XYZ file of N, CA and C in Angstrom:
249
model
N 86.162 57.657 73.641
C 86.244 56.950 72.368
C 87.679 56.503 72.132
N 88.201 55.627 71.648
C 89.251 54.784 71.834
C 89.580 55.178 70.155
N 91.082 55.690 70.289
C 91.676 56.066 69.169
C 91.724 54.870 68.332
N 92.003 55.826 66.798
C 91.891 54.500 65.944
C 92.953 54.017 65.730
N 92.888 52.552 65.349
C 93.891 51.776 64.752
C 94.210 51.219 63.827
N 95.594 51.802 62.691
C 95.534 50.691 61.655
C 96.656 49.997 61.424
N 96.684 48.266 61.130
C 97.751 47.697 61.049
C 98.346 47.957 59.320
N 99.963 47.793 58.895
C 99.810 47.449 58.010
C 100.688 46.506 57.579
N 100.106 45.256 57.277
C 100.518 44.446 57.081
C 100.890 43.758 55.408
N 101.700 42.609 55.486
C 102.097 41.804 54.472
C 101.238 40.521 54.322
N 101.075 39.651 53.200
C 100.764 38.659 52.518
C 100.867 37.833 53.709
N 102.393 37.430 53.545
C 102.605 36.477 54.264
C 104.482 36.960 54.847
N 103.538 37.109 56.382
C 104.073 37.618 57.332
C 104.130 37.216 59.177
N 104.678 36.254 59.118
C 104.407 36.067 60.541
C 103.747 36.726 61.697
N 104.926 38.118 61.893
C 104.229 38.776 63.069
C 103.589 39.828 62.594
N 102.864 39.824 61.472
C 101.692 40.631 60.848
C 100.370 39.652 61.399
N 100.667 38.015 61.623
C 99.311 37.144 61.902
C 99.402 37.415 63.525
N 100.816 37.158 63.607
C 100.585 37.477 65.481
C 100.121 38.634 65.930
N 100.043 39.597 65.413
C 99.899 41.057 65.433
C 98.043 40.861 65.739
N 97.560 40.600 64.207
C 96.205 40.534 63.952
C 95.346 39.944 64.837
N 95.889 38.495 65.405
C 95.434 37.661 66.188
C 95.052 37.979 67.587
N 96.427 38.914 67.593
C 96.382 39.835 69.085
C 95.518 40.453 69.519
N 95.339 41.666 68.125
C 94.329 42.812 68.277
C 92.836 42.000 68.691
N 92.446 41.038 67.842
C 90.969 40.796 68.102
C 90.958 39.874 69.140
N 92.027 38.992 69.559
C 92.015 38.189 70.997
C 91.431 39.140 71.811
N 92.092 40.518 71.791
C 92.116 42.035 72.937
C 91.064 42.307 72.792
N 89.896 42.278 71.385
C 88.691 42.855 71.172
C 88.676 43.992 70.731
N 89.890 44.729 70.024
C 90.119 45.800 69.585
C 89.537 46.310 68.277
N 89.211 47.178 67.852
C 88.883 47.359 66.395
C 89.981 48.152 65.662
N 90.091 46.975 64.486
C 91.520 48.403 63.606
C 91.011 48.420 62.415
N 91.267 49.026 61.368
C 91.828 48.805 60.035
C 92.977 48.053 59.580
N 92.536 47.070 58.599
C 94.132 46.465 58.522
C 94.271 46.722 56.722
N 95.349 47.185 56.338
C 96.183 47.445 54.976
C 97.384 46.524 54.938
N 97.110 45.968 53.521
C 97.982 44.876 52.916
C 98.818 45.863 52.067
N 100.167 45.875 52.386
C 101.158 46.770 51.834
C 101.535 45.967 50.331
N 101.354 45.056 50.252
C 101.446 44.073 48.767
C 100.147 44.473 47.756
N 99.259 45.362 48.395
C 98.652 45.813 47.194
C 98.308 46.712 47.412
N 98.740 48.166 47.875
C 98.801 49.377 48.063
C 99.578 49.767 48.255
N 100.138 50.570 47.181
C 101.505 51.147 47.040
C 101.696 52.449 47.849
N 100.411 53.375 48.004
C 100.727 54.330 48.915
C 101.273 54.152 50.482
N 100.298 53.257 51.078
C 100.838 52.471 52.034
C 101.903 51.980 52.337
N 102.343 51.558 51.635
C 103.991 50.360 51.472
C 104.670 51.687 51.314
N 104.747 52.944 50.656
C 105.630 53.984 50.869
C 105.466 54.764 52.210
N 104.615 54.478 52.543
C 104.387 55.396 53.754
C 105.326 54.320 55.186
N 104.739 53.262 55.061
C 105.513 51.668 55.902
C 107.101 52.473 55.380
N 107.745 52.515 54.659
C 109.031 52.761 54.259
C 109.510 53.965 54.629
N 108.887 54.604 54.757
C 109.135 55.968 55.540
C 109.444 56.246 56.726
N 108.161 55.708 57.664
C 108.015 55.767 58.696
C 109.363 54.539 59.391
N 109.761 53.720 58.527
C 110.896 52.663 59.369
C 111.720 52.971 58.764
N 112.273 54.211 58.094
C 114.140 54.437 57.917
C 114.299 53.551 56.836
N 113.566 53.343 55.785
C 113.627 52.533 54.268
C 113.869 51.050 54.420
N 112.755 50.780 55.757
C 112.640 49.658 55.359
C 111.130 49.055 55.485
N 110.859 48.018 54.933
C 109.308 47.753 54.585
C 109.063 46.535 55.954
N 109.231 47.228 56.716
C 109.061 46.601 58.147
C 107.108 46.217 58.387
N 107.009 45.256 58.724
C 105.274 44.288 59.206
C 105.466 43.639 59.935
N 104.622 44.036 61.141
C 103.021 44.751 60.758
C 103.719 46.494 61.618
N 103.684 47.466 60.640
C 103.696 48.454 61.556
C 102.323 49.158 61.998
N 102.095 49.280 62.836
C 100.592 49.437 63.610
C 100.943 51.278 64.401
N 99.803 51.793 63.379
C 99.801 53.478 63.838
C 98.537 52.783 64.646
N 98.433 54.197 66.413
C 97.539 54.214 67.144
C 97.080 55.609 67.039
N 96.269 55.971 67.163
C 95.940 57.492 66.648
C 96.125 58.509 65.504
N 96.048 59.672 65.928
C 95.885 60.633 64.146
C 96.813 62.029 64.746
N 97.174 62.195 63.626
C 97.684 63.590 63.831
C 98.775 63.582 64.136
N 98.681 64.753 65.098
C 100.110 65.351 66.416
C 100.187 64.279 67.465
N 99.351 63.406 67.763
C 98.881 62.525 68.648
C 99.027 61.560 68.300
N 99.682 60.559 67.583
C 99.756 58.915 66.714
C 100.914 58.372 67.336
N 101.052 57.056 67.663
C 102.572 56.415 67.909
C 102.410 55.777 66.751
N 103.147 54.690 66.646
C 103.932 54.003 65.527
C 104.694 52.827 65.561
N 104.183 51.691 66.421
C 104.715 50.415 66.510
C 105.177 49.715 65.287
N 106.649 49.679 65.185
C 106.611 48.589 64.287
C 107.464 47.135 65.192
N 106.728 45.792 64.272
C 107.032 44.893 64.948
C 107.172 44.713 66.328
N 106.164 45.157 67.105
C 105.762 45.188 68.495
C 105.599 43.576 68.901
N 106.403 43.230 69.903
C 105.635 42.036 70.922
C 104.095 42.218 71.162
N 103.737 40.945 71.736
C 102.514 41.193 72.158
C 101.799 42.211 73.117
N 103.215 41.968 74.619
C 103.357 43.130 75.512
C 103.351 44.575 75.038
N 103.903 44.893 74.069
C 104.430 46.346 73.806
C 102.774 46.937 72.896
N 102.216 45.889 72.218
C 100.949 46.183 71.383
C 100.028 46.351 72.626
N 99.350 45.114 73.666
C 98.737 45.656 74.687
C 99.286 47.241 75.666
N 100.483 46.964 75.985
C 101.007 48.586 77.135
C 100.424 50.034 75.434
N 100.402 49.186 74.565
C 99.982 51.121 73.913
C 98.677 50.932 73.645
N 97.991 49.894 73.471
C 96.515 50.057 73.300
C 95.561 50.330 74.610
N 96.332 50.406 75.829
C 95.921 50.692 76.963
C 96.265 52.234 77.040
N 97.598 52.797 76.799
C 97.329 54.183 76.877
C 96.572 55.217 76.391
């Protein structure tokens, strides 16, 4: 079973569309969260990037086990959705 994925993205955000576009080009399934209207989210995005509200940051898994792409190339989003 293929860990889960969720993006979280901005309104209007460039490589939040390149991001998105990516995942389902790949055929991937994620969750995607708009940090412009979820504030828990957008604090958690701020956390996880050293206080800044960095998009699309894309968690792959749960737990002890999750990476944490933010602003990934296309390359760097495929090499972790393959591991």
């Amino acid at each position: 079973m293929p860990h889960p994925i969720t993006m979280y993205g901005k309104t209007r955000c460039d490589d939040t569309d390149r991001s998105r576009a990516h995942l389902r080009k790949m055929g991937v399934p994620f969750r995607e969260v708009n940090i412009d209207h979820d504030t828990d989210a957008e604090r958690f995005v701020i956390f996880v990037n050293d206080g800044n509200r960095a998009t699309p940051t894309i968690v792959i898994g749960g737990g002890n086990r999750r990476l944490v792409l933010t602003e990934p190339t296309n390359e760097e989003l495929e090499e972790a959705v393959r591991r």
